[in-house]
Short mmCIF file of C-alpha atoms and ligand atoms in Angstrom, two decimals:
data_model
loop_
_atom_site.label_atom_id
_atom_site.label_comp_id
_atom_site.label_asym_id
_atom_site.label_seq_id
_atom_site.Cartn_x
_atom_site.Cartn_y
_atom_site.Cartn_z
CA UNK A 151 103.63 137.11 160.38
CA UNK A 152 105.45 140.24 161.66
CA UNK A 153 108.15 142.05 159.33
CA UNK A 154 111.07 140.54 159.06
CA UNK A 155 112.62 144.16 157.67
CA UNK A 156 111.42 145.76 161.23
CA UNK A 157 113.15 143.13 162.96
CA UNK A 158 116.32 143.22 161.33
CA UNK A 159 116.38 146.98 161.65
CA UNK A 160 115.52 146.52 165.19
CA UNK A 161 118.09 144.27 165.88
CA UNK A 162 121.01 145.69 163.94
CA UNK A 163 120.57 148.98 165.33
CA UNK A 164 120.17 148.09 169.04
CA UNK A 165 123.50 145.93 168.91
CA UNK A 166 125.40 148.81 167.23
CA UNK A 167 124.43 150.91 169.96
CA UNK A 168 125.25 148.37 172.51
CA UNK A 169 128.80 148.13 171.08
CA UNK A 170 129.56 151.81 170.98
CA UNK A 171 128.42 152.50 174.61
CA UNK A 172 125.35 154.36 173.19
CA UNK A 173 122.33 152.03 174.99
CA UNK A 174 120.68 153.13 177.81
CA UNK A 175 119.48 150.84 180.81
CA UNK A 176 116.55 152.11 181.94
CA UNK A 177 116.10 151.39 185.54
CA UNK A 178 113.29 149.97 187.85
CA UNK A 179 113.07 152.75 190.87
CA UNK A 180 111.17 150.61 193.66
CA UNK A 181 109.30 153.61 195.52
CA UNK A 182 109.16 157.05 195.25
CA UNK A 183 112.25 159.42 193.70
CA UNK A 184 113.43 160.93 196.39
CA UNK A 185 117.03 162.63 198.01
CA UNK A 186 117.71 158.61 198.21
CA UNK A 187 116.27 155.77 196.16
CA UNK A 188 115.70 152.04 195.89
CA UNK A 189 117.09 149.82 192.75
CA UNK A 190 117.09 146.14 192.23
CA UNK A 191 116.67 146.31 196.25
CA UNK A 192 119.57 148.58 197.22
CA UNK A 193 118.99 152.22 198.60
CA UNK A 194 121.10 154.72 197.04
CA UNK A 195 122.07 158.22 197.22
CA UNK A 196 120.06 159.68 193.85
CA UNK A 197 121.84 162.45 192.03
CA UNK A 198 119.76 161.76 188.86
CA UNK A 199 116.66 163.10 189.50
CA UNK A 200 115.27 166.36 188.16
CA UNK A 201 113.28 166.97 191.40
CA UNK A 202 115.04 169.63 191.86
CA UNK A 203 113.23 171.14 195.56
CA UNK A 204 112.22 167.55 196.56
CA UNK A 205 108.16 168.72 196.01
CA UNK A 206 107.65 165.10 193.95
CA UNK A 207 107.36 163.54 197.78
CA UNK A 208 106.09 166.22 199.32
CA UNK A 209 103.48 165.73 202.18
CA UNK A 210 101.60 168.68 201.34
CA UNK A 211 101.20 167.95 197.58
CA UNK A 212 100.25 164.78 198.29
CA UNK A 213 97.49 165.68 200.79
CA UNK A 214 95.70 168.12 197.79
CA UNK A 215 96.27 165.28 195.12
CA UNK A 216 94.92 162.66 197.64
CA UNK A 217 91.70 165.64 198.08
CA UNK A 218 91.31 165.94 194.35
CA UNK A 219 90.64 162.07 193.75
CA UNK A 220 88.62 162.19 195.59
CA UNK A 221 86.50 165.32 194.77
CA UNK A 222 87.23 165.46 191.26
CA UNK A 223 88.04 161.75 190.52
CA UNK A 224 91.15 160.23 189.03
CA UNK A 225 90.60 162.11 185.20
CA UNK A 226 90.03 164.80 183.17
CA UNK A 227 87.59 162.93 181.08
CA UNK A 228 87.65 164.45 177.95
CA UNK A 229 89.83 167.25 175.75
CA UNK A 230 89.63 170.62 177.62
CA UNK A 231 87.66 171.85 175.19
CA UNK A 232 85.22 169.55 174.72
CA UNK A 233 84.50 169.55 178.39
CA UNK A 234 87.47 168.29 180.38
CA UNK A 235 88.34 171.85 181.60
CA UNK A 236 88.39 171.54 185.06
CA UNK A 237 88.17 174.38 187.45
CA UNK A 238 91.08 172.90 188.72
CA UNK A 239 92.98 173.40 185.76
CA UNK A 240 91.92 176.94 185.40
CA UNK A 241 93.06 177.64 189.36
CA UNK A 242 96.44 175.89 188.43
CA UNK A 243 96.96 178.69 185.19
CA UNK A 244 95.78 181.42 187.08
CA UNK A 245 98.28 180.51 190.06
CA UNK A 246 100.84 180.52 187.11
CA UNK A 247 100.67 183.84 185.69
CA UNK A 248 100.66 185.24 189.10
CA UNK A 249 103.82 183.71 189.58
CA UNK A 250 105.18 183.75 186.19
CA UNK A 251 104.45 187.95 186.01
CA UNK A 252 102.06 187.49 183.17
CA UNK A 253 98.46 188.25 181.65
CA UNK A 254 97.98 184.35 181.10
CA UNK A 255 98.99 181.07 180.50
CA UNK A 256 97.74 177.84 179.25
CA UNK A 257 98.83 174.24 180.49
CA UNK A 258 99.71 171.04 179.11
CA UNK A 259 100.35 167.48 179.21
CA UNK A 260 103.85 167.78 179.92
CA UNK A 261 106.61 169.91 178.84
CA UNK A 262 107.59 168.39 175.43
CA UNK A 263 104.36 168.70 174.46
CA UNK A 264 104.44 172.20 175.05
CA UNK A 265 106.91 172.79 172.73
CA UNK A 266 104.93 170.22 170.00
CA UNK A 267 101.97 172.64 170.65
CA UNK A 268 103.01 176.33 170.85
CA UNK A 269 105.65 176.87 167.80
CA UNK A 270 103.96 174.63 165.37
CA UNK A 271 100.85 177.36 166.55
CA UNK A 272 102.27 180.35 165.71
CA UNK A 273 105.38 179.54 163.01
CA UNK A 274 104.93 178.24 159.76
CA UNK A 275 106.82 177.68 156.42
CA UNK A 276 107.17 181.16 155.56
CA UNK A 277 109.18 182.02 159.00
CA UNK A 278 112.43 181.22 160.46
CA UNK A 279 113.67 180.44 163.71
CA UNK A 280 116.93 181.16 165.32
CA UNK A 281 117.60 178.03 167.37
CA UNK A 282 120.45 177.59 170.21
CA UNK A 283 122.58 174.90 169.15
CA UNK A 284 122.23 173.08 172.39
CA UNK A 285 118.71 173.29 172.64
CA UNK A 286 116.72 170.62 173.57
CA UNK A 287 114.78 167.88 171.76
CA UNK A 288 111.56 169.12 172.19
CA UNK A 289 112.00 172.90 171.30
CA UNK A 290 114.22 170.43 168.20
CA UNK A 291 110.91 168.78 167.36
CA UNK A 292 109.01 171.39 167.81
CA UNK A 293 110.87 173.73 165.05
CA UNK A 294 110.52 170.74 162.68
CA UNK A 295 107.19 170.50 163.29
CA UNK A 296 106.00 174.10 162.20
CA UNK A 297 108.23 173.28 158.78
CA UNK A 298 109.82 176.88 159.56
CA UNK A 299 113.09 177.21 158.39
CA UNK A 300 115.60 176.43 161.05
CA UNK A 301 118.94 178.01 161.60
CA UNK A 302 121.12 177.08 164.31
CA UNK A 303 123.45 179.85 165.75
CA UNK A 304 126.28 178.58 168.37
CA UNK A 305 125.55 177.41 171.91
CA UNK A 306 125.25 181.19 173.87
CA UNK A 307 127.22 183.17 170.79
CA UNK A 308 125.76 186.43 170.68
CA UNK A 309 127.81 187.64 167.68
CA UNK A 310 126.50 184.71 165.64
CA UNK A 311 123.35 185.14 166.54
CA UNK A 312 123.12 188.45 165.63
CA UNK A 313 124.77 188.09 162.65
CA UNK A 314 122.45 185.28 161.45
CA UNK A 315 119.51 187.64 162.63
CA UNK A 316 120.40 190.10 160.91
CA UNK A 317 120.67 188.41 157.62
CA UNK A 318 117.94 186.74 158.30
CA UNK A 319 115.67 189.81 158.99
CA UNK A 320 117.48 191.45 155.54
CA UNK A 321 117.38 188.56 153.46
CA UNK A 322 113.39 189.59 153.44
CA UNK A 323 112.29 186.09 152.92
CA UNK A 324 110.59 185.44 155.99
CA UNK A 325 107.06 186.69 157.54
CA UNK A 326 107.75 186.34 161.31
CA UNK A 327 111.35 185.40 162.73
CA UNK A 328 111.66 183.65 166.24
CA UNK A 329 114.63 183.36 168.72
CA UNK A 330 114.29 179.89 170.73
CA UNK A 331 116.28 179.10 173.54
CA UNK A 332 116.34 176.81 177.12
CA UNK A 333 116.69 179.42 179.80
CA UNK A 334 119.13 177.10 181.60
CA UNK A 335 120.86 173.56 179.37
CA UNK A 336 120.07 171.03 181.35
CA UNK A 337 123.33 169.38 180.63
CA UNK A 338 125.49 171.99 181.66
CA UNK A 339 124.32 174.02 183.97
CA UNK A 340 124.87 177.36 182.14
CA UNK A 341 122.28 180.01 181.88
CA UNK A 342 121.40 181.87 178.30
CA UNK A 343 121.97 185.37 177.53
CA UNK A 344 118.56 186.65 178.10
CA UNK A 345 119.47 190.58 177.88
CA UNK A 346 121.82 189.89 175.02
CA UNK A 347 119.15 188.01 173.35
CA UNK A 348 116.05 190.67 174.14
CA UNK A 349 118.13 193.80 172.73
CA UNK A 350 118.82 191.09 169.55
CA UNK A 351 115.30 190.75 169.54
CA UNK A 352 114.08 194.00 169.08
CA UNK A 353 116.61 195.32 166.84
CA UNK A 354 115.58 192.66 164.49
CA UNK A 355 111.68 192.43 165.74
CA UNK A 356 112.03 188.65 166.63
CA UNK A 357 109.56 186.92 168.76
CA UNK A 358 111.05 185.39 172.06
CA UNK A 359 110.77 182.49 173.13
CA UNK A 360 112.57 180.75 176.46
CA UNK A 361 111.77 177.20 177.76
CA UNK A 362 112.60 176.91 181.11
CA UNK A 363 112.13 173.84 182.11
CA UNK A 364 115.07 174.03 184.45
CA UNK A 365 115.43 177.67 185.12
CA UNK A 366 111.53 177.30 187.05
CA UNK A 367 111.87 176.57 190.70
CA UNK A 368 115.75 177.32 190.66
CA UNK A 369 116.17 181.19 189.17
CA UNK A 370 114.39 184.54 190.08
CA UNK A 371 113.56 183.28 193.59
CA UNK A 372 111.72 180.43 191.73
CA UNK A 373 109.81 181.98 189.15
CA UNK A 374 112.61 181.43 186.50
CA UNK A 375 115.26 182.57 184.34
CA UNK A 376 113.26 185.92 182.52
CA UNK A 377 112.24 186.82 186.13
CA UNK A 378 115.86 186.54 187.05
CA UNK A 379 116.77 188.94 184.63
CA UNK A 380 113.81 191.31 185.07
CA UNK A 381 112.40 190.75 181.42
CA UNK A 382 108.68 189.38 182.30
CA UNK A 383 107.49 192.16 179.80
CA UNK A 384 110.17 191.55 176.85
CA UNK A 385 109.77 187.45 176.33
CA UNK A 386 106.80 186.72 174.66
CA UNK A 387 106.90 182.96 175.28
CA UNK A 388 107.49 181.17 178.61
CA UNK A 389 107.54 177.86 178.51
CA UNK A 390 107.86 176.08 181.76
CA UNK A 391 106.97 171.84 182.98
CA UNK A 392 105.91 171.26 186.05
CA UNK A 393 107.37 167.50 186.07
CA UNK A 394 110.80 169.26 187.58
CA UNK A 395 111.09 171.89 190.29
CA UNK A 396 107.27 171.60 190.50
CA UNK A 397 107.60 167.50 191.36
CA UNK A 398 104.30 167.07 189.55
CA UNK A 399 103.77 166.31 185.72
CA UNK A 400 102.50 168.80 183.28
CA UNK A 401 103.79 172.34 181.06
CA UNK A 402 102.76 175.30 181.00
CA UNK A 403 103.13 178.56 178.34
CA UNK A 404 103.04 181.81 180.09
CA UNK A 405 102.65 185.49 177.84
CA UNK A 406 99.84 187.85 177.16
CA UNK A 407 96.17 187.41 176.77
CA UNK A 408 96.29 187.39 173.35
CA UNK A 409 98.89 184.36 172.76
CA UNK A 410 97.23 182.51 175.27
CA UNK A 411 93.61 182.64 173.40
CA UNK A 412 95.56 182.04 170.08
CA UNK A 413 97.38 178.90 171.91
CA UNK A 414 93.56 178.00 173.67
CA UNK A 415 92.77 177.65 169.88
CA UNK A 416 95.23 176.48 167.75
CA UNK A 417 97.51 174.18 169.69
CA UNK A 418 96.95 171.00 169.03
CA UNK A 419 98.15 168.99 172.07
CA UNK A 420 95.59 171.46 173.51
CA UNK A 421 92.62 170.77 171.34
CA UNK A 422 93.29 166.84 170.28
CA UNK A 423 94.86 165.53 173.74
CA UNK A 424 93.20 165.12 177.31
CA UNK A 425 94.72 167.18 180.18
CA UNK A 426 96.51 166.52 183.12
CA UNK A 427 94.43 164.51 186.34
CA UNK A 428 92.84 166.57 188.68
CA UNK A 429 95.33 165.22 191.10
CA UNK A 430 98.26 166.65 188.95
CA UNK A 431 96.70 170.02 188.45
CA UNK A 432 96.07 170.10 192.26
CA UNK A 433 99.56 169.09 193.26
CA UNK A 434 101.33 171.72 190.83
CA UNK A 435 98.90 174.61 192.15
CA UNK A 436 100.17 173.77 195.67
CA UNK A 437 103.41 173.71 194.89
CA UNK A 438 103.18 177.33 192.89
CA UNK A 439 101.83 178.66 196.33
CA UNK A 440 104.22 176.82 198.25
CA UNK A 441 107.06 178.77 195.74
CA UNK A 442 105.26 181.68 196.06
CA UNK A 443 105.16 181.79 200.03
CA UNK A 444 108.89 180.85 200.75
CA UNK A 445 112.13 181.31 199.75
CA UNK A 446 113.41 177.91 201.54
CA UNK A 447 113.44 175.69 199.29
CA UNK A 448 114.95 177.52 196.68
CA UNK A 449 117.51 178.50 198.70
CA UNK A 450 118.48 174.92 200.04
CA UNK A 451 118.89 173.66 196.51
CA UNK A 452 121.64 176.63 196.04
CA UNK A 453 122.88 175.88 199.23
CA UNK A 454 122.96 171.82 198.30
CA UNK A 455 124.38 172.91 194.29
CA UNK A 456 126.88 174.90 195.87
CA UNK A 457 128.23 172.24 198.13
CA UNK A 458 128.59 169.50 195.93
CA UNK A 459 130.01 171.35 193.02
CA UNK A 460 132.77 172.62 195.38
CA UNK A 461 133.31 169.13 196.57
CA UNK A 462 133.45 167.43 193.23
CA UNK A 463 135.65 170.67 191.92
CA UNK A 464 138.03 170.34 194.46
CA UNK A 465 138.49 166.43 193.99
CA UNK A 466 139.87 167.56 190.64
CA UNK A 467 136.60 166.69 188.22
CA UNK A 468 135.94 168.99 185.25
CA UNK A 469 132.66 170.13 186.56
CA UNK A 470 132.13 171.96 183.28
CA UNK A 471 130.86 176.04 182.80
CA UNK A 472 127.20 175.40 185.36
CA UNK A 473 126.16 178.69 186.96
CA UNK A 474 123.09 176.53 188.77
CA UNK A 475 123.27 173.68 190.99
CA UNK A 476 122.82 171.12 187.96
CA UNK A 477 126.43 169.66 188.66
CA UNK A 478 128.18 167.60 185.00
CA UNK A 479 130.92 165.87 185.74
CA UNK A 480 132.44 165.88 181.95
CA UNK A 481 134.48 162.96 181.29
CA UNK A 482 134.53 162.84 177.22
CA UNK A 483 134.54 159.16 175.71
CA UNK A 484 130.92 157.52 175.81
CA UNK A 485 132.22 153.69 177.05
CA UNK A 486 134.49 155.40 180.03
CA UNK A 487 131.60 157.49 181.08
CA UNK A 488 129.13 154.39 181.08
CA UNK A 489 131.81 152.59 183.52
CA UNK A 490 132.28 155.43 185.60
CA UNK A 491 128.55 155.58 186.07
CA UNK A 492 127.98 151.79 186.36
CA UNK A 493 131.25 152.10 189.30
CA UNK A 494 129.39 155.06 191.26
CA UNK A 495 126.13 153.30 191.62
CA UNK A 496 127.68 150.07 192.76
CA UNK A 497 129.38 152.04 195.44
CA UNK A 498 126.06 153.96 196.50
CA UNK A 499 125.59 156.57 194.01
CA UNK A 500 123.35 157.09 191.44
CA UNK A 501 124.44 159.55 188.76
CA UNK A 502 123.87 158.66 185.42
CA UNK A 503 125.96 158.73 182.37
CA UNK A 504 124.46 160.96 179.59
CA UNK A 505 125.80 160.29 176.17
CA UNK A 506 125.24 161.32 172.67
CA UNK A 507 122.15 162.07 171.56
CA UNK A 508 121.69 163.97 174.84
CA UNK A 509 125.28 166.05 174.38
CA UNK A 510 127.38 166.24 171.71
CA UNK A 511 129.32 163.19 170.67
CA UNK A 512 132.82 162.53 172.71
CA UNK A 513 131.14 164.90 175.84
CA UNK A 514 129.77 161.89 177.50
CA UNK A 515 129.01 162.94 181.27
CA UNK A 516 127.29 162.12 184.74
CA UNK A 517 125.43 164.62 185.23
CA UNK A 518 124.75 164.99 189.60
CA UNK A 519 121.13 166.73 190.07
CA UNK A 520 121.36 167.31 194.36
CA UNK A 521 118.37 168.57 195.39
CA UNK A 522 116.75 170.69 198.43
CA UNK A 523 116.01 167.77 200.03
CA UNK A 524 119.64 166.45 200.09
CA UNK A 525 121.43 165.75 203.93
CA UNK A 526 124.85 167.64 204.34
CA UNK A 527 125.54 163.55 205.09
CA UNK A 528 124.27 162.38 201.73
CA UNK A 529 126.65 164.99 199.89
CA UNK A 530 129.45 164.18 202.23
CA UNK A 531 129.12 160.30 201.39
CA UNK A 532 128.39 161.14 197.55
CA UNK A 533 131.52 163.61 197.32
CA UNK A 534 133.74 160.63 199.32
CA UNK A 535 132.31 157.84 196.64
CA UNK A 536 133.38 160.07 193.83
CA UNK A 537 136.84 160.69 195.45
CA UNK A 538 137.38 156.76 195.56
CA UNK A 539 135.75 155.86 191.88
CA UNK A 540 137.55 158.87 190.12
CA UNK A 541 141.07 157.92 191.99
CA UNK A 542 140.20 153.89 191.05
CA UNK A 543 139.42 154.79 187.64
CA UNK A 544 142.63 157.07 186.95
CA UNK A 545 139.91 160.18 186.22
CA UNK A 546 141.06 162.81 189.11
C1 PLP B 109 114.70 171.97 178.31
C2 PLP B 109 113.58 170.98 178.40
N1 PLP B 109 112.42 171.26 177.81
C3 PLP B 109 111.38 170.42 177.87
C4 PLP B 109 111.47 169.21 178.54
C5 PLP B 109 110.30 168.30 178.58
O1 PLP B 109 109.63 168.44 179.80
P1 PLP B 109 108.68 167.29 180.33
O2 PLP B 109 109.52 166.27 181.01
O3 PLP B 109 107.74 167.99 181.25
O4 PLP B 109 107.98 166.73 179.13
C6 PLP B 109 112.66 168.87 179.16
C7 PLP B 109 112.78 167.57 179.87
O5 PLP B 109 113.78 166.95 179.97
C8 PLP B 109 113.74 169.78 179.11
O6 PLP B 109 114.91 169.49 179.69
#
């Protein structure tokens, strides 16, 4: 007999979140995520996707994952350190710090697991780490994980952050003191205050750390938000995926030699977790040269960002504070959000809603993702679908 508590918990919860707008669908995609995609057997124009330079259907990425089948087989095999390092693996890092600007990096499984792997390596209980208030869940988990004490300063407030670093630093209670932030929120758009944050950190000898999951393949020509703001030598962590801009699966951290070995032997995702397919690690290398050989791509998605947050501006949506093409269209309470969502995709759009616990309560929003590999058409059509819903709906 199964428990009869688990069930009732199970039950009572999902229901409550049903009511209150809070449970998510999770939809079938049937076929690959591309500029357009195919649910329950209609094609629609996807805004949702994370895909950011349209490299998760790219022909050349799939012609060296297709080559490392079938010269390396479908899996790593075993740990990296037992012996599923694959040279593979080693050409994908090295590829990396060329185009991250650093001595090294080590990979991952993904990019949550990054975060599981490389604070909990170097922060323990007798630290403290200065966390964004809008960071997300994994850099969340991954502070609770160390057991380091965790103090939130406001989304992007220097002031507060330097106050709490400072009191933090004089307090004297701490061995090492970190500063964790996303180089861009994913939600918003907005990017963080690296040079604020740098000069914070070395008045008050923090360590730095930036995931950029979403700054990578968008800022600093591609190579992400520190390289954007010329700091490659002042950040000590950069944490990066390659499931996003890089259309693959996997993480990366990039920093010097010396964090890297430390990570090689202490992080356990690292040591207690098989690595990415040889097929991954193949893709994501030829998509770092592919970044590292052209601008195009980067400069479509701008291009795309910029033309559909003009479009969605000018229809009279609150398009939020984004300085990047992710494009939010904020519309507050959780149940009108869901509708407005549920509205847009039976029209031909796909743009989900994202609720609490992914934003703050009562900032329920779709958030629109377009992407390098977006038509001028699909925009056009996307940007004429949100002029009808919004007007239908009483929003714009
Ligand atoms: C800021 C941030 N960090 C880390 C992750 C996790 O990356 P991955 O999907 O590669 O696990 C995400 C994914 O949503 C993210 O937005």
């Amino acid at each position: 007999m199964t428990s009869k508590a688990l069930d009732s918990f199970l039950n009572e919860n999902i229901a409550d979140l049903k009511e209150r707008g809070l449970y998510n669908e999770i939809d079938p995609v049937e076929g690959p995520n591309g500029p357009e995609i195919k649910i329950g057997g209609r094609t629609l124009i996807n805004l949702s996707s994370n895909n950011y330079l349209g490299l998760a259907t790219d022909e050349r990425l799939k012609k060296v994952a297709k080559q490392a089948v079938d010269s390396h087989g479908v899996g790593a095999g075993a740990v990296r350190t037992i012996n599923g390092t694959l040279d593979l693996h080693l050409e994908l890092e090295k590829r990396l710090a060329a185009f991250k600007g650093t001595e090294a990096v080590i990979s991952y499984q993904s990019g949550f697991n990054c975060n599981m792997a490389a604070i909990s390596a170097v922060m323990d209980k007798h630290d403290a780490i200065l966390s964004d208030e809008l960071n997300h869940a994994s850099i969340i988990d991954g502070c609770r994980l160390s057991k380091a004490k965790i103090i939130r300063f406001n989304h992007s407030d220097m002031e507060d952050l330097r106050q709490k670093a400072k009191e933090t630093a004089e307090s004297g209670q701490y061995k090492k003191i970190m500063v964790i932030t996303d180089g861009v929120f994913s939600m918003d758009g907005d990017i963080a205050k690296l040079p604020e944050i740098v000069e914070i950190a070395e008045e008050f000898d923090l360590i730095t750390y930036v995931d950029d999951a979403h700054g990578s393949g968008v800022l600093g020509k591609g190579a992400g938000t520190v390289k954007h703001f010329g700091l490659q030598d002042k950040v000590d962590f950069q944490m990066g995926t390659l499931s996003k801009a890089i259309g693959v699966i996997g993480g990366y951290v990039a920093g010097k030699a010396n964090l890297i070995d430390w990570l090689k032997v202490h992080s356990r995702p690292f040591l207690f977790s098989t690595a990415v397919s040889p097929a991954d690690a193949a893709a994501s290398a030829k998509a770092i040269d592919i970044l590292m050989e052209s601008n195009e791509l980067n400069e479509k998605l701008w291009e795309n960002g910029n033309y559909l947050k003009a479009g969605l501006k000018q229809l009279g949506f609150d398009i939020g504070n984004s300085e990047t093409p992710i494009t939010p269209c904020i519309i507050g309470d959780e149940n009108a959000t869901q509708a407005f969502s549920k509205r847009l995709n039976e029209e031909g759009v796909y743009a989900k809603s994202i609720v609490f616990p992914t934003v703050p309560r009562g900032t329920g929003r779709v958030r629109n993702m377009p992407t390098a590999a977006h038509t001028k058409e699909m925009l056009d059509k996307a940007i004429s679908i949100y002029e009808k819903v919004g007007k239908e709906l009483g929003l714009i």
